[in-house]
């Protein structure tokens, strides 16, 4: 039996194996041929590449190239083995593309050394200065010169880590790269995936063998198998609580280079900064379409951050964004009824995206005239409250107005600042942390998919979670754009995490829909998470230089929650919850300031009383 981590990677990360294996069809075998090659990079390292060409590709009938570079294996290996699905979708496969997959350097059958989030080298001075941009350039250059029947245009796509390689590939500046679609891309490991605002996602602890073990030779097998944590319970909450402080994971990972890098770089220092993509975008040559899911528990930050960065650095670039009602990578396969957790959004939404957005984008830039008049909007965004697609000329929308939601001491959300100062306090015990979910079966996997729209009644009933809500809304209220949390807090300790959740409270007579996966759930009174984020208080003034709290001193803690497009409908309520733990999604803050939380002792974990003052507020953008 293979370790669970291998299965999780293949399914949830939407790498090339997942993308190629989601349909049972002979179309690819009947209509494509396969060729395996090693492409030599400028420093001499050879990257293993599989090329699938339409059988009728020729000098007279040419096709564009669509490419995915991945660290998750481009299986099946062997020129006699063609998967059931090629490219981003069945739609594009049948429209005809030369589809290319490549193992990135240091992974599987490719040579070289593996590096997480390869740092970008802006000014390359020799052939040994290589990064994902140069590897992309060298690959594209070889493809357009050596693959018969190509039309000289190349597109790139990828989901999750392959999304990072796509986003980094934009920096290659190869003239043949005409269209790039980073989907759920990692943009910065201190704010995406393994961290949120520097808070470590302990839920990812089981994945470190995948990212922190170097292979010793080219291989088609998962060399990291057998190095997973030996779990003694299927209940991740209890198992991880029993493990204790983060430093105790050294019993499994003392030789795991990525775990050691993570432990030894608790702050946003040069190690993390040089792995961040957004600051490197300047003159963007290919057309770009960022894609993400509003409920992506891994990489919600990435598409929004990269879209924002390109918009700022190169406003003339073709730079569009699509956000749908999906979890991580779920737009790449059709499920019929589209749900996230218990919330039903409609039918065939992934197919709509694949046909009317994704295929249209690539067709225009790789087969059409390739001008900026693609017929697609700047932002194709799904309203997760009204449950429909909306289009915008820019994102955030130009007509958004700011509104402050104040956290009243009486538990009421008000739209104006309270006249008198007040506060509410709660006791936070890191030995009894608030669970992030009621579903214990999801606490030991790769991605905790469902929690981002899960019913929050379980949390709001705990004494260490503060609850604020509006009266019943008398008209619809659409939040569209960025959310900033402005907390005014105090603690009896010297450190604390602050977690803010924006929630849509359904009316008490809300009927159940027919597709509920959990028949024990009631949609009546359902408290649907719309957005949430954590902020380690130590980073309130600087991610590079953490600071302790002064005990019992009122302090500002400001941070951004990721964007939303959600209509709170008439008859619903807006709720905000504030807490300090969400375990084991986020590692527990000791609540005693220590230089490196990854090396905290058990004695450093202390109970503290936290206070939230009623001049705290969320700054939201409201669409009319």
XYZ file of C-alpha atoms in Angstrom:
624
model
C 0.000 0.000 0.000
C 1.392 3.373 -0.993
C 1.627 6.123 1.626
C -1.404 8.366 1.616
C 0.657 11.407 0.697
C 1.316 10.059 -2.810
C -2.377 9.615 -3.514
C -3.149 13.053 -2.181
C -0.558 14.671 -4.432
C -1.897 12.963 -7.515
C -5.478 14.042 -6.892
C -5.551 17.327 -5.053
C -2.634 19.232 -6.485
C -3.971 19.122 -10.032
C -0.551 18.455 -11.451
C -0.077 16.901 -14.844
C -1.080 13.414 -13.718
C -4.363 14.704 -12.362
C -4.930 16.882 -15.403
C -4.288 14.016 -17.772
C -6.254 11.309 -16.038
C -9.722 12.639 -15.328
C -11.641 11.147 -18.276
C -12.004 7.656 -19.676
C -11.606 8.149 -23.416
C -9.565 6.818 -26.316
C -9.630 10.168 -28.117
C -6.052 11.087 -27.199
C -4.702 7.679 -28.208
C -6.588 7.756 -31.491
C -5.638 11.315 -32.446
C -2.208 12.012 -30.939
C 1.300 10.618 -31.196
C 3.874 10.844 -28.424
C 7.585 11.571 -28.382
C 9.840 11.654 -25.303
C 12.934 13.853 -25.411
C 15.569 15.389 -23.181
C 15.926 19.127 -23.757
C 19.306 20.573 -22.760
C 19.275 23.779 -20.744
C 21.939 26.477 -21.084
C 23.885 25.100 -18.097
C 23.948 21.608 -19.596
C 21.227 20.003 -17.453
C 18.700 17.932 -19.366
C 14.963 18.139 -18.648
C 12.697 15.233 -19.543
C 9.855 16.287 -21.818
C 6.882 14.471 -23.375
C 5.433 15.885 -26.600
C 1.963 14.883 -27.789
C 1.234 15.973 -31.370
C -1.989 15.711 -33.374
C -1.569 12.936 -35.920
C -2.331 15.303 -38.803
C 0.216 17.959 -37.749
C 2.368 18.864 -40.739
C 3.964 21.727 -42.605
C 0.572 22.415 -44.151
C -1.510 21.897 -41.009
C 0.185 23.530 -38.046
C -0.833 23.670 -34.410
C 0.202 25.856 -31.480
C 2.043 24.405 -28.493
C 0.402 24.334 -25.053
C 2.868 23.459 -22.297
C 2.834 22.498 -18.633
C 5.959 22.278 -16.482
C 5.511 20.397 -13.232
C 7.287 18.992 -10.197
C 4.606 16.294 -9.815
C 5.627 13.843 -12.570
C 4.533 13.828 -16.188
C 3.471 10.174 -16.049
C 2.653 7.986 -17.857
C 6.230 7.464 -18.978
C 6.975 5.675 -22.251
C 6.183 6.642 -25.829
C 3.651 3.814 -26.077
C 1.628 5.225 -23.177
C -0.839 8.008 -23.919
C -3.160 9.221 -21.160
C -6.902 9.634 -21.518
C -6.736 13.401 -21.401
C -4.293 15.971 -22.710
C -4.059 19.679 -22.035
C -6.197 21.844 -19.801
C -9.504 20.250 -20.884
C -11.163 17.768 -23.221
C -12.437 20.780 -25.139
C -8.957 22.037 -25.979
C -7.642 18.533 -26.598
C -10.290 18.031 -29.284
C -9.709 21.487 -30.772
C -6.126 20.463 -31.465
C -2.890 21.542 -29.788
C 0.623 20.165 -29.542
C 0.619 19.356 -25.826
C 3.931 19.345 -23.965
C 4.678 18.228 -20.412
C 8.025 18.623 -18.674
C 9.517 17.433 -15.402
C 11.210 20.502 -13.923
C 14.845 20.279 -12.904
C 15.575 17.985 -10.007
C 12.260 16.124 -10.283
C 11.530 12.646 -11.588
C 13.289 11.995 -14.926
C 14.901 15.434 -15.213
C 18.456 16.209 -14.182
C 19.570 18.926 -11.787
C 18.876 19.941 -8.208
C 15.387 20.612 -6.891
C 14.655 23.970 -5.265
C 11.338 25.043 -3.778
C 10.068 28.216 -5.477
C 13.269 28.711 -7.449
C 14.542 32.252 -6.809
C 14.363 34.577 -9.814
C 17.652 35.916 -11.164
C 16.770 39.189 -12.874
C 20.251 39.919 -14.205
C 21.777 36.710 -15.491
C 25.522 37.045 -16.000
C 26.494 33.562 -17.125
C 25.020 30.329 -18.459
C 25.034 29.002 -14.903
C 22.572 31.678 -13.757
C 19.426 29.612 -14.252
C 15.906 29.885 -12.902
C 12.439 28.860 -14.051
C 12.358 31.731 -16.513
C 15.536 30.577 -18.241
C 14.424 26.936 -18.233
C 11.127 28.004 -19.781
C 12.940 30.071 -22.407
C 15.295 27.241 -23.342
C 12.427 24.755 -23.532
C 10.265 26.980 -25.734
C 13.218 27.791 -27.969
C 13.900 24.094 -28.543
C 10.230 23.280 -29.133
C 9.548 25.896 -31.798
C 12.769 24.932 -33.628
C 12.446 21.148 -33.399
C 8.821 20.052 -33.156
C 7.327 19.593 -36.587
C 3.940 21.047 -37.377
C 4.026 23.852 -34.787
C 2.826 27.337 -35.749
C 5.458 29.218 -33.735
C 3.101 30.158 -30.921
C 3.325 28.732 -27.414
C 0.960 28.879 -24.474
C 1.606 27.765 -20.919
C -0.761 26.704 -18.165
C -0.566 24.955 -14.825
C -2.470 24.597 -11.558
C -0.912 25.045 -8.106
C 2.844 24.371 -8.215
C 2.621 24.032 -12.027
C 0.835 27.389 -11.753
C 3.980 28.816 -10.158
C 6.060 27.494 -13.053
C 3.602 29.128 -15.428
C 3.774 32.440 -13.569
C 7.566 32.265 -13.481
C 7.557 31.353 -17.165
C 6.099 34.765 -17.964
C 9.505 36.142 -16.974
C 11.211 34.124 -19.714
C 10.303 36.838 -22.253
C 10.546 34.354 -25.106
C 8.906 35.945 -28.167
C 7.026 32.729 -29.012
C 5.258 32.668 -25.634
C 1.972 34.332 -26.534
C -0.423 33.230 -23.786
C 0.116 32.314 -20.146
C -2.500 31.127 -17.673
C -1.152 30.662 -14.135
C -3.946 28.878 -12.266
C -3.895 28.822 -8.465
C -0.219 29.823 -8.663
C 1.939 30.084 -5.594
C 3.249 33.631 -5.555
C 5.104 33.833 -2.230
C 5.625 30.944 0.200
C 5.388 33.288 3.209
C 1.827 34.231 2.258
C 0.691 31.236 0.162
C 0.359 27.535 0.816
C 2.645 26.784 3.757
C 2.137 30.139 5.475
C -0.535 32.785 5.819
C 1.032 36.094 6.801
C 3.886 34.022 8.177
C 1.672 31.770 10.288
C 2.650 28.165 9.602
C -0.052 25.849 8.294
C 0.485 22.813 10.492
C -2.078 21.010 8.363
C 0.661 20.779 5.698
C 3.083 18.956 7.982
C 2.418 15.598 6.339
C 3.500 16.893 2.903
C 7.123 17.707 3.684
C 8.551 14.481 2.225
C 7.278 15.594 -1.186
C 9.116 18.918 -1.031
C 12.119 18.294 1.202
C 13.867 15.184 -0.101
C 16.318 15.270 -3.001
C 16.330 12.351 -5.411
C 19.654 10.712 -6.200
C 19.033 9.858 -9.861
C 16.494 10.286 -12.639
C 13.429 8.194 -11.838
C 9.809 7.638 -12.754
C 8.956 6.660 -9.174
C 8.164 8.739 -6.084
C 11.534 8.515 -4.312
C 10.217 10.166 -1.148
C 7.825 7.321 -0.320
C 8.367 5.832 3.114
C 9.475 9.091 4.705
C 6.066 10.214 5.927
C 5.142 10.818 9.539
C 4.071 7.651 11.325
C 0.601 8.605 12.500
C -0.994 6.907 15.490
C -4.471 8.366 15.005
C -6.746 9.294 12.108
C -7.855 12.333 14.116
C -5.401 14.990 13.011
C -6.485 17.459 15.686
C -5.637 15.078 18.505
C -2.574 13.559 16.854
C -0.947 16.933 16.174
C -1.898 18.276 19.591
C -0.216 15.241 21.141
C 2.953 15.803 19.071
C 3.320 19.079 20.919
C 5.590 21.990 19.898
C 6.663 22.293 16.279
C 10.256 21.394 17.082
C 9.090 17.874 17.914
C 8.597 17.187 14.201
C 12.360 16.901 13.995
C 11.911 13.272 15.061
C 10.669 12.656 11.510
C 12.175 15.542 9.558
C 15.659 16.195 10.911
C 17.054 15.351 7.451
C 14.255 17.012 5.456
C 15.872 20.086 3.936
C 12.641 22.013 3.378
C 11.487 21.465 6.969
C 14.854 22.650 8.231
C 14.690 25.709 5.970
C 11.194 26.464 7.266
C 12.209 26.066 10.914
C 15.300 28.227 10.546
C 13.575 31.090 8.728
C 10.602 32.052 10.907
C 10.547 35.647 9.630
C 10.241 37.175 6.163
C 13.972 37.274 5.597
C 16.022 37.048 2.410
C 15.346 33.311 2.110
C 11.617 33.914 1.582
C 11.890 37.298 -0.115
C 13.984 35.998 -2.989
C 11.343 33.317 -3.644
C 8.551 35.851 -4.122
C 7.370 36.356 -7.702
C 5.272 39.569 -7.725
C 8.161 42.039 -7.444
C 9.801 40.712 -10.634
C 7.126 41.631 -13.161
C 8.005 44.514 -15.444
C 7.315 44.515 -19.160
C 4.989 41.532 -19.614
C 4.978 40.205 -23.186
C 2.476 37.298 -23.273
C -1.240 37.706 -22.656
C -1.941 36.666 -19.070
C -5.055 35.106 -17.566
C -4.827 34.381 -13.843
C -7.329 31.795 -12.589
C -8.371 30.969 -9.052
C -11.133 29.701 -6.807
C -12.827 31.752 -4.114
C -12.577 28.684 -1.862
C -9.033 27.655 -2.712
C -7.553 26.583 0.604
C -4.041 26.442 -0.865
C -3.484 29.333 -3.218
C -6.164 31.984 -3.000
C -3.485 34.639 -2.548
C -1.471 33.795 -5.660
C -3.737 34.776 -8.571
C -4.920 37.946 -6.831
C -1.384 38.998 -5.876
C 0.119 38.378 -9.312
C -2.776 40.098 -11.094
C -2.322 43.080 -8.791
C 1.452 43.117 -9.310
C 1.250 43.078 -13.115
C -1.492 45.720 -13.046
C 0.805 47.975 -11.032
C 4.088 47.335 -12.850
C 2.766 47.090 -16.408
C -0.745 48.570 -16.721
C -0.667 48.231 -20.517
C -0.232 44.444 -20.387
C -3.062 42.082 -21.284
C -3.656 41.002 -17.700
C -6.969 39.367 -16.834
C -8.295 37.381 -13.889
C -10.959 34.721 -13.375
C -12.270 33.684 -9.946
C -14.928 30.985 -9.683
C -16.841 29.176 -6.899
C -14.219 26.463 -6.663
C -11.794 24.805 -4.313
C -8.200 24.159 -5.320
C -8.019 23.332 -9.045
C -11.631 22.168 -9.165
C -12.345 24.179 -12.335
C -10.255 21.654 -14.272
C -12.837 18.872 -13.986
C -16.585 18.833 -14.243
C -18.579 17.476 -11.311
C -22.047 18.216 -12.693
C -23.519 19.774 -9.575
C -21.016 22.368 -8.373
C -20.645 22.388 -4.596
C -18.126 23.532 -2.098
C -18.591 21.918 1.290
C -22.385 22.063 1.714
C -23.027 25.077 -0.516
C -24.539 24.470 -3.974
C -23.688 26.976 -6.706
C -25.246 25.526 -9.844
C -24.532 22.997 -12.562
C -21.705 22.570 -15.089
C -19.802 25.646 -13.934
C -16.415 24.078 -14.690
C -17.548 23.295 -18.238
C -18.705 26.887 -18.685
C -15.274 28.080 -17.612
C -13.400 25.600 -19.815
C -15.468 26.357 -22.921
C -16.305 30.048 -22.666
C -13.254 31.401 -20.855
C -10.171 29.158 -20.921
C -10.501 27.710 -24.446
C -11.505 31.122 -25.793
C -8.420 32.732 -24.264
C -5.942 30.254 -25.703
C -7.716 30.027 -29.066
C -7.562 33.785 -29.566
C -3.884 34.192 -28.708
C -2.534 30.934 -30.135
C -4.760 30.416 -33.184
C -6.480 33.763 -33.772
C -5.123 37.210 -34.538
C -3.784 37.573 -30.995
C -4.705 41.216 -30.453
C -6.057 42.503 -27.164
C -9.666 42.265 -28.390
C -10.136 38.727 -27.144
C -13.821 39.144 -26.319
C -13.089 38.414 -22.662
C -13.413 40.973 -19.840
C -10.595 42.121 -17.618
C -12.180 40.277 -14.697
C -14.580 37.322 -14.904
C -15.721 36.891 -11.306
C -18.335 34.641 -9.712
C -20.643 36.176 -7.101
C -20.751 33.456 -4.438
C -23.858 34.926 -2.797
C -26.017 35.608 -5.850
C -24.461 32.543 -7.512
C -23.814 33.996 -10.943
C -20.924 35.226 -13.072
C -20.206 38.941 -13.299
C -17.750 40.799 -15.497
C -15.687 43.889 -14.705
C -13.494 46.277 -16.662
C -11.026 46.162 -13.790
C -10.557 44.481 -10.438
C -11.218 45.674 -7.819
C -14.216 47.312 -9.456
C -13.994 51.027 -10.122
C -17.431 51.746 -8.632
C -16.724 50.155 -5.237
C -17.224 52.334 -2.163
C -15.635 51.706 1.214
C -17.727 50.763 4.247
C -16.565 50.140 7.809
C -18.090 47.341 9.867
C -17.435 48.095 13.539
C -17.295 45.327 16.162
C -19.590 46.487 18.948
C -19.123 45.445 22.564
C -22.715 44.164 22.537
C -21.945 41.748 19.706
C -23.577 43.946 17.100
C -21.949 45.061 13.873
C -22.563 48.741 13.286
C -21.858 50.867 10.228
C -20.674 53.858 12.254
C -18.006 54.244 14.920
C -19.311 53.729 18.460
C -19.580 56.847 20.614
C -18.154 55.234 23.743
C -15.159 52.949 24.163
C -15.914 49.367 25.090
C -14.403 45.936 24.679
C -14.936 42.190 24.896
C -12.422 39.681 26.242
C -11.882 35.948 25.960
C -9.451 33.392 27.341
C -7.230 31.656 24.803
C -5.671 28.357 25.883
C -3.226 26.909 23.314
C -3.702 23.494 24.907
C -7.391 23.599 23.988
C -7.324 25.373 20.615
C -10.411 26.123 18.549
C -10.749 23.502 15.798
C -10.866 24.909 12.271
C -13.411 22.307 11.172
C -15.959 19.816 12.452
C -14.793 17.245 9.916
C -11.956 15.316 11.541
C -11.500 13.209 8.401
C -9.905 16.206 6.645
C -7.249 16.995 9.244
C -4.511 14.701 7.908
C -4.747 15.256 4.166
C -2.954 17.623 1.844
C -5.543 20.370 1.495
C -8.377 21.023 3.983
C -10.718 21.759 1.070
C -14.080 22.232 2.738
C -13.430 24.559 5.643
C -13.523 27.739 3.544
C -17.318 27.609 3.156
C -18.076 25.380 6.128
C -20.824 26.093 8.671
C -19.255 28.107 11.519
C -21.890 27.461 14.195
C -19.536 25.009 15.911
C -16.937 27.755 16.406
C -19.307 30.549 17.394
C -20.580 28.469 20.311
C -17.165 28.345 21.965
C -16.295 30.895 24.668
C -12.932 31.646 23.019
C -14.557 32.885 19.803
C -16.091 36.368 19.690
C -19.215 36.739 17.548
C -20.545 39.945 16.009
C -23.447 40.255 13.578
C -25.754 42.725 11.910
C -29.504 42.825 12.175
C -31.347 40.989 9.413
C -30.538 42.762 6.147
C -33.465 44.583 4.557
C -31.779 44.721 1.151
C -28.974 42.934 -0.681
C -25.424 44.046 0.102
C -22.637 43.044 -2.317
C -19.049 43.064 -1.125
C -16.680 43.123 -4.078
C -12.974 43.750 -3.722
C -10.446 43.903 -0.932
C -11.057 43.534 2.807
C -8.853 45.091 5.466
C -9.109 44.155 9.104
C -8.304 46.905 11.614
C -8.236 45.342 15.061
C -7.627 47.242 18.286
C -6.550 44.616 20.785
C -4.728 43.861 24.004
C -3.413 40.683 25.581
C -2.109 39.586 28.949
C 0.574 37.657 27.081
C 3.324 38.981 24.843
C 2.231 37.382 21.559
C -1.001 36.201 19.937
C -2.512 35.254 16.606
C -5.621 37.074 15.444
C -8.068 35.285 13.170
C -10.959 37.133 11.548
C -13.782 35.368 9.714
C -16.442 36.996 7.528
C -19.625 34.891 7.547
C -22.978 34.849 5.746
C -25.765 33.809 8.143
C -28.688 32.203 6.355
C -32.269 32.792 7.532
C -33.891 30.296 9.862
C -36.295 29.089 7.178
C -33.634 28.397 4.529
C -34.556 25.073 2.877
C -32.050 22.308 2.299
C -31.000 21.890 -1.320
C -31.241 18.416 -2.897
C -27.481 17.885 -3.288
C -26.353 18.188 0.316
C -23.403 15.816 0.778
C -24.026 15.698 4.523
C -27.681 14.950 5.172
C -27.254 15.892 8.829
C -26.555 19.526 7.903
C -29.315 22.111 8.093
C -29.044 25.074 5.748
C -31.505 26.859 8.027
C -29.308 29.212 10.053
C -26.197 28.026 8.203
C -23.194 30.244 8.935
C -21.255 30.097 5.679
C -17.658 31.185 5.845
C -17.079 33.748 3.126
C -13.516 34.749 3.926
C -11.024 34.329 6.767
C -7.405 35.067 7.538
C -4.865 34.818 10.319
C -2.379 37.455 11.420
C 0.446 36.670 13.855
C 0.550 39.687 16.155
C 4.343 39.500 16.188
C 4.321 40.697 12.562
C 1.881 43.585 13.037
C 4.542 46.203 12.266
C 6.983 44.209 10.144
C 7.171 40.719 8.669
C 10.955 40.991 8.768
C 11.346 42.087 12.391
C 8.794 40.598 14.820
C 7.888 42.471 17.984
C 6.453 41.377 21.312
C 3.247 42.874 22.662
C 3.362 45.010 25.756
C 1.028 43.156 28.097
C -2.380 44.831 28.562
C -1.558 47.671 26.175
C -4.079 48.574 23.465
C -2.431 47.821 20.129
C -3.316 48.064 16.436
C -3.193 44.875 14.393
C -3.991 45.578 10.741
C -4.005 42.992 7.975
C -5.623 42.108 4.689
C -8.172 39.390 4.142
C -8.246 38.218 0.544
C -10.738 39.649 -1.930
C -14.358 38.575 -2.192
C -17.324 38.936 -4.500
C -20.273 37.946 -2.389
C -23.809 39.249 -2.094
C -25.283 39.055 1.386
C -28.923 38.692 0.432
C -31.974 40.313 1.953
C -33.049 38.275 4.973
C -29.475 37.173 5.746
C -27.081 38.612 8.322
C -23.411 39.546 8.143
C -21.370 37.940 10.911
C -17.753 38.428 11.957
C -15.964 36.015 14.266
C -12.655 36.768 15.996
C -10.481 34.099 17.600
C -6.824 33.264 18.209
C -6.574 29.603 17.254
C -7.808 27.463 14.347
C -6.103 24.124 14.858
C -4.556 22.202 13.231
C -4.957 24.414 10.167
C -2.620 26.950 11.754
C 0.110 26.093 14.209
C -0.588 27.349 17.720
C 0.988 30.602 18.820
C 2.721 30.043 22.189
C 1.260 33.412 23.303
C 4.588 34.061 24.947
C 6.909 35.937 22.595
C 9.851 33.782 21.538
C 12.502 34.539 18.931
C 11.582 31.469 16.863
C 8.144 29.854 17.377
C 9.322 26.721 15.527
C 11.772 26.110 18.372
C 9.471 27.002 21.279
C 9.402 24.695 24.285
C 6.243 23.261 25.752
C 6.636 25.639 28.710
C 6.402 28.612 26.337
C 2.754 27.834 25.561
C 0.700 29.894 27.994
C -2.938 30.779 28.518
C -3.715 34.452 27.931
C -6.696 36.777 28.021
C -7.246 38.673 24.797
C -9.341 41.816 24.441
C -10.933 43.277 21.304
C -12.011 46.913 21.512
C -15.173 48.182 19.863
C -13.383 50.675 17.616
C -12.091 47.650 15.713
C -13.539 47.330 12.229
C -13.403 45.671 8.843
C -12.983 47.962 5.863
C -14.906 46.389 2.968
C -15.685 47.457 -0.581
C -19.381 47.621 -1.453
C -20.720 47.421 -4.997
C -23.901 49.226 -5.966
